[in-house]
Short mmCIF file of C-alpha atoms in Angstrom, two decimals:
data_model
loop_
_atom_site.label_atom_id
_atom_site.label_comp_id
_atom_site.label_asym_id
_atom_site.label_seq_id
_atom_site.Cartn_x
_atom_site.Cartn_y
_atom_site.Cartn_z
CA MET X 1 127.27 95.39 39.02
CA TYR X 2 129.53 93.50 36.65
CA VAL X 3 128.51 93.63 33.04
CA TYR X 4 128.89 90.51 30.82
CA SER X 5 129.37 90.61 27.02
CA LYS X 6 129.72 88.04 24.27
CA ASN X 7 133.45 88.23 24.80
CA ASN X 8 133.63 87.86 28.55
CA ILE X 9 131.33 84.97 29.41
CA PRO X 10 132.25 83.24 32.62
CA ASP X 11 135.20 80.85 32.68
CA MET X 12 133.87 77.39 33.31
CA ASP X 13 136.69 76.75 35.82
CA ARG X 14 135.48 79.75 37.87
CA ILE X 15 131.78 79.00 38.09
CA VAL X 16 130.32 76.90 40.92
CA PRO X 17 126.90 76.19 42.34
CA PHE X 18 125.92 77.72 45.71
CA PHE X 19 123.05 76.51 47.75
CA GLN X 20 120.45 78.51 49.72
CA PRO X 21 118.50 76.42 52.33
CA ILE X 22 114.74 75.99 52.20
CA ILE X 23 113.20 75.45 55.54
CA SER X 24 110.07 73.35 56.41
CA LEU X 25 107.95 75.12 59.04
CA GLN X 26 106.23 71.82 59.53
CA THR X 27 109.40 69.99 60.75
CA GLN X 28 111.57 73.16 61.52
CA ARG X 29 114.36 71.47 59.48
CA ILE X 30 116.19 72.22 56.31
CA ILE X 31 114.31 70.03 53.63
CA ALA X 32 115.86 71.44 50.45
CA TYR X 33 118.24 73.77 48.76
CA GLU X 34 117.95 76.02 45.66
CA SER X 35 120.89 75.68 43.52
CA LEU X 36 122.26 79.20 42.30
CA GLY X 37 125.11 80.03 40.05
CA ARG X 38 128.12 81.91 41.34
CA GLU X 39 131.42 82.97 39.70
CA ILE X 40 134.60 83.29 41.85
CA VAL X 41 137.16 85.77 40.58
CA GLN X 42 140.24 86.47 42.61
CA GLY X 43 138.58 85.17 45.69
CA ARG X 44 135.48 87.23 45.32
CA VAL X 45 132.05 85.72 44.77
CA ARG X 46 129.77 87.13 42.10
CA SER X 47 126.27 86.12 41.23
CA LEU X 48 125.57 84.85 37.80
CA GLY X 49 122.08 86.34 37.90
CA PRO X 50 123.06 89.28 35.65
CA PHE X 51 124.73 86.87 33.27
CA PHE X 52 121.57 84.80 32.82
CA ALA X 53 119.43 87.91 32.53
CA ASP X 54 121.56 89.44 29.81
CA ALA X 55 119.59 89.34 26.53
CA ASN X 56 122.86 90.14 24.50
CA ILE X 57 124.17 86.55 25.38
CA THR X 58 122.77 83.81 23.33
CA ASP X 59 120.61 81.11 24.82
CA ASP X 60 123.22 78.56 23.68
CA ILE X 61 125.81 80.16 25.93
CA HIS X 62 123.33 80.48 28.78
CA ILE X 63 122.34 76.88 28.46
CA LYS X 64 125.94 75.58 28.29
CA VAL X 65 126.82 77.46 31.54
CA ASP X 66 123.51 76.42 33.27
CA ARG X 67 124.08 72.77 32.31
CA HIS X 68 127.61 72.89 33.63
CA LEU X 69 126.35 74.34 37.03
CA ARG X 70 123.64 71.72 37.27
CA GLU X 71 126.05 68.88 36.83
CA LEU X 72 128.33 70.22 39.49
CA ALA X 73 125.32 70.60 41.77
CA PHE X 74 124.13 67.08 41.23
CA ALA X 75 127.53 65.63 41.68
CA LYS X 76 127.92 67.54 45.08
CA MET X 77 124.44 66.53 46.16
CA MET X 78 125.30 62.87 45.67
CA ARG X 79 128.53 63.13 47.63
CA SER X 80 126.46 64.52 50.64
CA ASP X 81 125.06 62.38 53.33
CA GLY X 82 121.93 64.49 53.44
CA ASP X 83 118.50 63.44 52.18
CA PHE X 84 117.33 66.90 51.06
CA GLN X 85 115.67 67.94 47.83
CA LEU X 86 117.32 70.21 45.27
CA PHE X 87 115.50 72.98 43.50
CA ILE X 88 116.86 73.76 40.02
CA ASN X 89 115.71 76.78 37.98
CA LEU X 90 114.75 76.14 34.37
CA LYS X 91 113.52 78.59 31.89
CA PRO X 92 110.29 77.39 30.15
CA SER X 93 111.64 78.46 26.75
CA TRP X 94 114.82 76.37 27.20
CA ILE X 95 113.15 73.10 28.11
CA TYR X 96 110.32 73.70 25.57
CA HIS X 97 112.69 74.23 22.61
CA MET X 98 115.14 71.46 23.65
CA TYR X 99 112.45 68.85 23.89
CA ASN X 100 110.75 69.92 20.63
CA ASN X 101 114.01 69.94 18.81
CA THR X 102 115.70 66.92 20.24
CA GLY X 103 113.27 64.95 22.29
CA ASP X 104 115.85 65.17 25.18
CA LEU X 105 115.75 66.59 28.59
CA PRO X 106 119.29 66.86 29.81
CA THR X 107 118.26 67.23 33.57
CA LEU X 108 116.70 63.76 33.35
CA GLN X 109 119.90 62.42 31.76
CA LEU X 110 121.92 63.81 34.71
CA ILE X 111 119.51 62.25 37.10
CA ASP X 112 120.21 58.86 35.52
CA LYS X 113 123.97 59.56 35.30
CA TYR X 114 124.29 60.29 39.06
CA GLU X 115 121.59 57.82 40.10
CA ILE X 116 119.56 60.41 41.95
CA PRO X 117 116.11 59.54 43.19
CA PRO X 118 113.98 61.78 40.92
CA SER X 119 111.80 62.68 43.89
CA ARG X 120 114.70 64.63 45.27
CA ILE X 121 114.69 66.99 42.32
CA VAL X 122 112.34 69.96 42.19
CA ILE X 123 111.95 71.50 38.71
CA GLU X 124 111.44 75.25 39.42
CA VAL X 125 109.80 76.94 36.40
CA VAL X 126 111.20 80.42 36.66
CA GLU X 127 109.71 83.77 35.65
CA GLU X 128 109.93 84.42 31.84
CA ASP X 129 107.82 85.94 29.13
CA PHE X 130 107.07 82.57 27.59
CA VAL X 131 105.62 82.94 24.02
CA GLY X 132 104.89 79.35 23.38
CA ASN X 133 101.67 77.33 23.96
CA LEU X 134 101.13 76.76 27.60
CA GLN X 135 99.47 73.37 26.97
CA ASP X 136 102.55 72.26 24.94
CA LEU X 137 104.73 73.45 27.86
CA ARG X 138 102.68 71.31 30.30
CA GLU X 139 103.23 68.26 28.12
CA VAL X 140 107.06 68.77 28.40
CA LEU X 141 106.73 69.27 32.15
CA GLU X 142 104.68 66.04 32.43
CA VAL X 143 107.82 64.16 31.27
CA TYR X 144 109.62 65.46 34.41
CA ARG X 145 106.59 64.66 36.57
CA ALA X 146 106.27 61.08 35.16
CA LYS X 147 109.94 60.56 35.96
CA GLY X 148 109.13 61.41 39.55
CA CYS X 149 110.30 64.99 39.87
CA MET X 150 108.33 67.64 41.67
CA LEU X 151 107.17 70.83 39.94
CA ALA X 152 107.34 74.35 41.45
CA ILE X 153 106.46 77.68 39.99
CA ASP X 154 108.66 80.72 40.91
CA ASP X 155 107.67 84.37 41.48
CA VAL X 156 103.93 83.61 41.81
CA GLY X 157 102.05 86.95 41.54
CA SER X 158 104.43 88.65 39.11
CA GLY X 159 104.87 88.84 35.37
CA PHE X 160 104.47 85.57 33.55
CA SER X 161 103.33 83.78 36.76
CA ASN X 162 99.58 84.11 35.94
CA LEU X 163 96.71 81.89 36.98
CA ASP X 164 96.69 80.23 33.59
CA ARG X 165 100.14 78.86 34.13
CA ILE X 166 99.27 77.65 37.68
CA ALA X 167 96.09 75.99 36.56
CA ILE X 168 97.64 74.24 33.55
CA ILE X 169 100.94 73.20 35.17
CA GLN X 170 99.41 72.21 38.53
CA PRO X 171 102.60 72.50 40.54
CA LYS X 172 103.12 71.05 43.97
CA ILE X 173 104.93 74.21 45.27
CA LEU X 174 104.00 77.79 44.66
CA LYS X 175 106.89 80.25 45.40
CA ILE X 176 105.56 83.63 46.50
CA ASP X 177 107.19 86.66 45.10
CA LEU X 178 109.18 88.64 47.75
CA LYS X 179 107.53 91.99 46.67
CA ILE X 180 104.08 90.73 47.65
CA LEU X 181 105.29 89.54 51.10
CA LYS X 182 106.93 92.87 51.76
CA LYS X 183 104.02 94.99 50.68
CA SER X 184 101.49 92.66 52.56
CA ALA X 185 102.95 93.89 55.84
CA LYS X 186 101.80 97.43 55.13
CA HIS X 187 99.04 97.21 52.53
CA GLU X 188 95.77 95.38 52.87
CA GLY X 189 95.29 94.69 49.19
CA TYR X 190 98.62 92.90 49.02
CA ARG X 191 97.81 91.03 52.26
CA ALA X 192 94.47 89.80 50.64
CA LEU X 193 96.39 88.73 47.56
CA LEU X 194 98.90 86.80 49.63
CA ARG X 195 96.04 84.99 51.42
CA SER X 196 94.43 84.21 48.11
CA PHE X 197 97.48 82.27 46.97
CA SER X 198 97.29 80.18 50.18
CA ILE X 199 93.68 79.39 49.26
CA ILE X 200 94.64 78.46 45.68
CA ALA X 201 97.44 76.31 46.95
CA ALA X 202 95.17 74.48 49.36
CA GLN X 203 92.50 73.92 46.61
CA MET X 204 94.88 72.39 44.28
CA GLY X 205 96.93 70.25 46.71
CA ALA X 206 99.96 72.45 46.65
CA SER X 207 102.26 74.01 49.20
CA LEU X 208 103.34 77.77 49.69
CA LEU X 209 107.09 78.55 49.76
CA VAL X 210 107.70 82.20 50.81
CA GLU X 211 111.13 83.28 49.59
CA GLY X 212 112.99 86.41 50.59
CA VAL X 213 112.32 86.10 54.27
CA GLU X 214 114.88 88.44 55.75
CA THR X 215 113.57 89.22 59.17
CA LYS X 216 111.64 87.56 61.95
CA GLU X 217 108.69 89.81 61.08
CA ASP X 218 108.80 88.51 57.54
CA LEU X 219 108.71 84.93 59.03
CA GLN X 220 105.68 85.76 61.13
CA ASN X 221 103.90 87.16 58.05
CA ALA X 222 104.86 84.10 56.11
CA MET X 223 103.24 81.86 58.70
CA LEU X 224 100.09 84.11 58.80
CA ALA X 225 99.91 83.60 55.02
CA GLY X 226 99.83 79.91 55.34
CA ALA X 227 103.50 79.16 54.17
CA ARG X 228 104.62 75.57 54.61
CA TYR X 229 108.21 76.54 53.46
CA ALA X 230 110.47 79.58 53.90
CA GLN X 231 113.62 80.73 52.33
CA GLY X 232 115.79 83.89 52.70
CA PHE X 233 118.61 85.67 54.43
CA LEU X 234 117.02 85.37 57.84
CA PHE X 235 118.22 81.72 57.54
CA ALA X 236 121.22 81.95 55.22
CA PRO X 237 122.34 83.29 51.94
CA ALA X 238 123.39 80.88 49.23
CA GLU X 239 126.60 79.20 50.33
CA PRO X 240 128.97 76.52 48.79
CA GLU X 241 128.36 73.99 51.46
CA PHE X 242 125.36 72.22 53.03
CA LEU X 243 124.27 72.80 56.51
CA PRO X 244 123.13 70.24 59.19
CA GLU X 245 119.39 69.87 58.70
CA ASP X 246 118.46 71.01 62.28
CA HIS X 247 120.73 74.17 61.95
CA PHE X 248 117.71 76.55 62.36
CA THR X 249 115.50 74.36 64.42
CA GLU X 250 115.93 76.20 67.78
CA MET X 251 115.29 79.66 66.26
CA LEU X 252 112.24 78.34 64.41
CA ARG X 253 110.74 76.81 67.38
CA GLU X 254 110.97 80.02 69.29
CA GLU X 255 109.37 81.88 66.47
CA MET X 256 106.63 79.29 66.06
CA SER X 257 105.87 79.43 69.78
CA LEU X 258 105.56 83.24 69.54
CA PHE X 259 103.29 82.85 66.55
CA HIS X 260 101.14 80.30 68.40
CA ALA X 261 100.83 82.56 71.40
CA GLN X 262 99.79 85.47 69.31
CA GLU X 263 97.28 83.55 67.29
CA LEU X 264 95.82 81.76 70.39
CA LYS X 265 95.39 85.16 72.07
CA LYS X 266 93.60 86.49 68.89
CA HIS X 267 91.34 83.57 68.40
CA SER X 268 90.50 83.31 72.09
CA ARG X 269 89.23 86.84 71.87
CA LEU X 270 87.21 86.00 68.75
CA PHE X 271 85.71 82.90 70.49
CA GLU X 272 84.71 85.12 73.47
CA ILE X 273 83.13 87.56 71.10
CA GLU X 274 81.27 84.73 69.37
CA GLN X 275 79.93 83.31 72.71
CA ALA X 276 78.83 86.84 73.80
CA LEU X 277 77.00 87.42 70.56
CA ASN X 278 75.33 84.02 70.77
CA HIS X 279 73.92 84.89 74.23
CA LEU X 280 72.94 88.40 73.12
CA PHE X 281 70.93 87.36 70.11
CA SER X 282 69.29 84.49 71.77
CA THR X 283 67.66 86.99 74.32
CA GLU X 284 67.55 90.33 72.53
CA VAL X 285 66.63 89.89 68.81
CA ILE X 286 63.38 88.05 67.97
CA VAL X 287 61.81 88.61 64.59
CA GLN X 288 58.31 87.18 63.88
CA ASN X 289 57.94 88.41 60.28
CA ALA X 290 59.88 90.37 57.59
CA GLU X 291 57.89 93.57 58.37
CA GLU X 292 59.40 93.63 61.85
CA ALA X 293 62.95 93.25 60.68
CA ASP X 294 64.06 96.91 60.61
CA GLU X 295 62.22 97.64 63.87
CA ALA X 296 64.06 94.77 65.58
CA LEU X 297 67.34 96.02 64.30
CA GLU X 298 66.66 99.58 65.52
CA ARG X 299 66.08 98.25 68.93
CA PHE X 300 69.25 96.14 68.82
CA ALA X 301 71.47 99.17 67.91
CA LYS X 302 72.13 99.94 71.60
CA PHE X 303 73.51 96.48 72.10
CA ALA X 304 75.82 96.36 69.09
CA LEU X 305 79.55 95.92 69.84
CA ASP X 306 81.96 98.73 69.24
CA ILE X 307 83.67 96.60 66.49
CA ALA X 308 80.36 96.15 64.58
CA LEU X 309 80.35 97.87 61.16
CA ARG X 310 77.14 96.69 59.69
CA TYR X 311 74.23 94.28 60.31
CA TYR X 312 71.20 93.09 58.48
CA ILE X 313 68.69 90.08 58.41
CA CYS X 314 68.17 87.48 55.75
CA LYS X 315 65.88 84.59 55.20
CA GLU X 316 67.44 81.18 54.79
CA ASP X 317 66.76 81.28 50.99
CA GLY X 318 69.24 84.10 50.76
CA TYR X 319 66.96 87.13 50.45
CA GLN X 320 67.73 90.11 52.69
CA ILE X 321 64.55 91.29 54.37
CA SER X 322 65.87 94.15 56.28
CA SER X 323 67.75 97.34 55.52
CA ASN X 324 71.47 97.63 56.25
CA PHE X 325 72.37 99.27 59.39
CA ASN X 326 75.77 100.87 58.90
CA ARG X 327 77.97 102.60 61.54
CA ASN X 328 79.04 106.10 60.25
CA PRO X 329 82.48 107.74 61.00
CA GLU X 330 80.99 109.37 64.10
CA GLY X 331 80.01 105.99 65.55
CA ASP X 332 76.19 106.39 65.03
CA TRP X 333 73.98 103.94 63.11
CA GLU X 334 72.35 104.79 59.76
CA LYS X 335 69.77 102.85 57.98
CA ASP X 336 70.36 102.13 54.23
CA GLU X 337 67.35 100.55 52.50
CA LYS X 338 68.95 99.89 49.09
CA PHE X 339 70.12 96.31 49.92
CA ARG X 340 66.69 95.14 51.05
CA GLY X 341 65.54 92.37 48.55
CA SER X 342 69.22 91.44 47.63
CA ASN X 343 69.95 87.69 47.49
CA TRP X 344 73.32 86.49 48.95
CA ILE X 345 73.11 82.79 48.00
CA TRP X 346 75.80 83.32 45.43
CA ARG X 347 78.34 83.62 48.16
CA PRO X 348 80.01 80.14 48.43
CA TYR X 349 79.79 80.13 52.28
CA PHE X 350 76.09 81.07 52.56
CA ILE X 351 74.28 77.78 52.27
CA PRO X 352 76.84 75.72 54.28
CA ASN X 353 76.66 78.35 57.05
CA ILE X 354 72.85 78.44 57.08
CA LEU X 355 72.73 74.63 57.34
CA THR X 356 75.32 74.68 60.23
CA MET X 357 73.28 77.40 62.13
CA LYS X 358 69.98 75.73 61.40
CA HIS X 359 71.20 72.34 62.66
CA TYR X 360 73.03 73.43 65.75
CA GLN X 361 71.06 76.62 66.52
CA ILE X 362 74.07 78.61 67.23
CA GLY X 363 75.85 81.53 65.71
CA ILE X 364 79.16 81.33 63.86
CA LEU X 365 82.08 83.53 62.98
CA SER X 366 83.40 83.49 59.47
CA GLN X 367 87.00 83.33 58.36
CA PRO X 368 88.69 86.81 57.80
CA TYR X 369 88.19 88.39 54.44
CA SER X 370 88.26 91.75 52.68
CA ASP X 371 84.91 93.64 52.51
CA ILE X 372 83.73 94.37 48.93
CA ASN X 373 82.55 97.80 49.89
CA THR X 374 85.33 99.18 52.11
CA SER X 375 88.22 96.81 51.37
CA SER X 376 88.66 96.56 55.19
CA PHE X 377 89.71 93.29 56.72
CA ILE X 378 86.61 91.97 58.52
CA GLN X 379 84.80 88.86 59.78
CA THR X 380 80.96 88.19 59.64
CA TYR X 381 79.10 86.83 62.59
CA SER X 382 75.89 85.19 61.71
CA CYS X 383 73.16 83.50 63.86
CA PRO X 384 69.63 82.17 63.71
CA ILE X 385 66.99 84.48 65.28
CA GLY X 386 63.86 82.35 64.83
CA ASN X 387 61.21 81.72 62.16
CA GLY X 388 63.70 80.97 59.40
CA PHE X 389 65.49 84.33 59.78
CA TYR X 390 69.23 84.93 60.32
CA LEU X 391 71.14 87.98 61.39
CA PHE X 392 74.46 88.93 59.90
CA MET X 393 76.94 91.27 61.45
CA ASP X 394 80.14 92.50 59.92
CA LEU X 395 82.92 93.07 62.56
CA ALA X 396 86.22 94.93 62.29
CA ILE X 397 88.56 92.38 63.77
#
């Protein structure tokens, strides 16, 4: 790796912006590019990542080079016939100190200079150990938002990218860290974390952008996590020229058809399980009072599905009236009385699910989640069994 120093900073005549496409899984088209700095020396292309990461080089020099790259990127964007957005990386400390010291934001000045619709610019707040006040940083970022720019947060799930920053800035795009995506394919904890960002994004009206997508398997995992956008070498590295917006459409449609087929097969199986359980419980499990709960579950054990891990009975007010019946490693059922009397009303889904079951008198299958006790990926089937009682069964899906 090339090492920069105070005496060999990049020659302005040799630095240029390169552009990595960002793909919409919604439209299967290129909808944006991330602008990245490159230095061309004797025909060889070198990333400026090490230069910007070098703490021995002053911020003034970093900012000078970055601003030059940004102006070249804006000028090239406006010469293009495309209608894509442009993601530009900005360090929080740079914009924070610039605005506090001068009241200026040079990016907005460039937008005016090149007459760029602000909606086409995405301000990507990059990973950095920001030491200022987050509320003050938000006020600076609000100036970009008021102008019409979109805000994104980079490297969600690592370092400075904490939940405080997401909550305070309220970006429209969350970029998921590559390491989480890679680990999610092999580690259930990381897979759960990846899913949690999808939920966070949905709750705050943001979209997920998964970067670092290098293989088709990565792309499938990104779709499984709820990504709306994807970026990575599977599509293209950063290049000096823009591509036709439909350049990856055919490949994406093939991958999305494969994803659809896999998910349809999985959910069809779950639907069949749900219907079978509805029939089973309507005929085999009848509880007249709390004292009969354990006895009814003991009778039911012979009907339980192979994928069942645990089952128990609750009243509609949340109190568990039965023991837990847990499947042991040998496949046999064991009774655990310690959860009798527990109340599960604190779970966000409990009351809505009870109301749905009570109104329609059918069982329902929950969304997938990680079990508190085992960390296994499970779904819970629940159904009414009469007299205000409800059976809950955890399934290894």
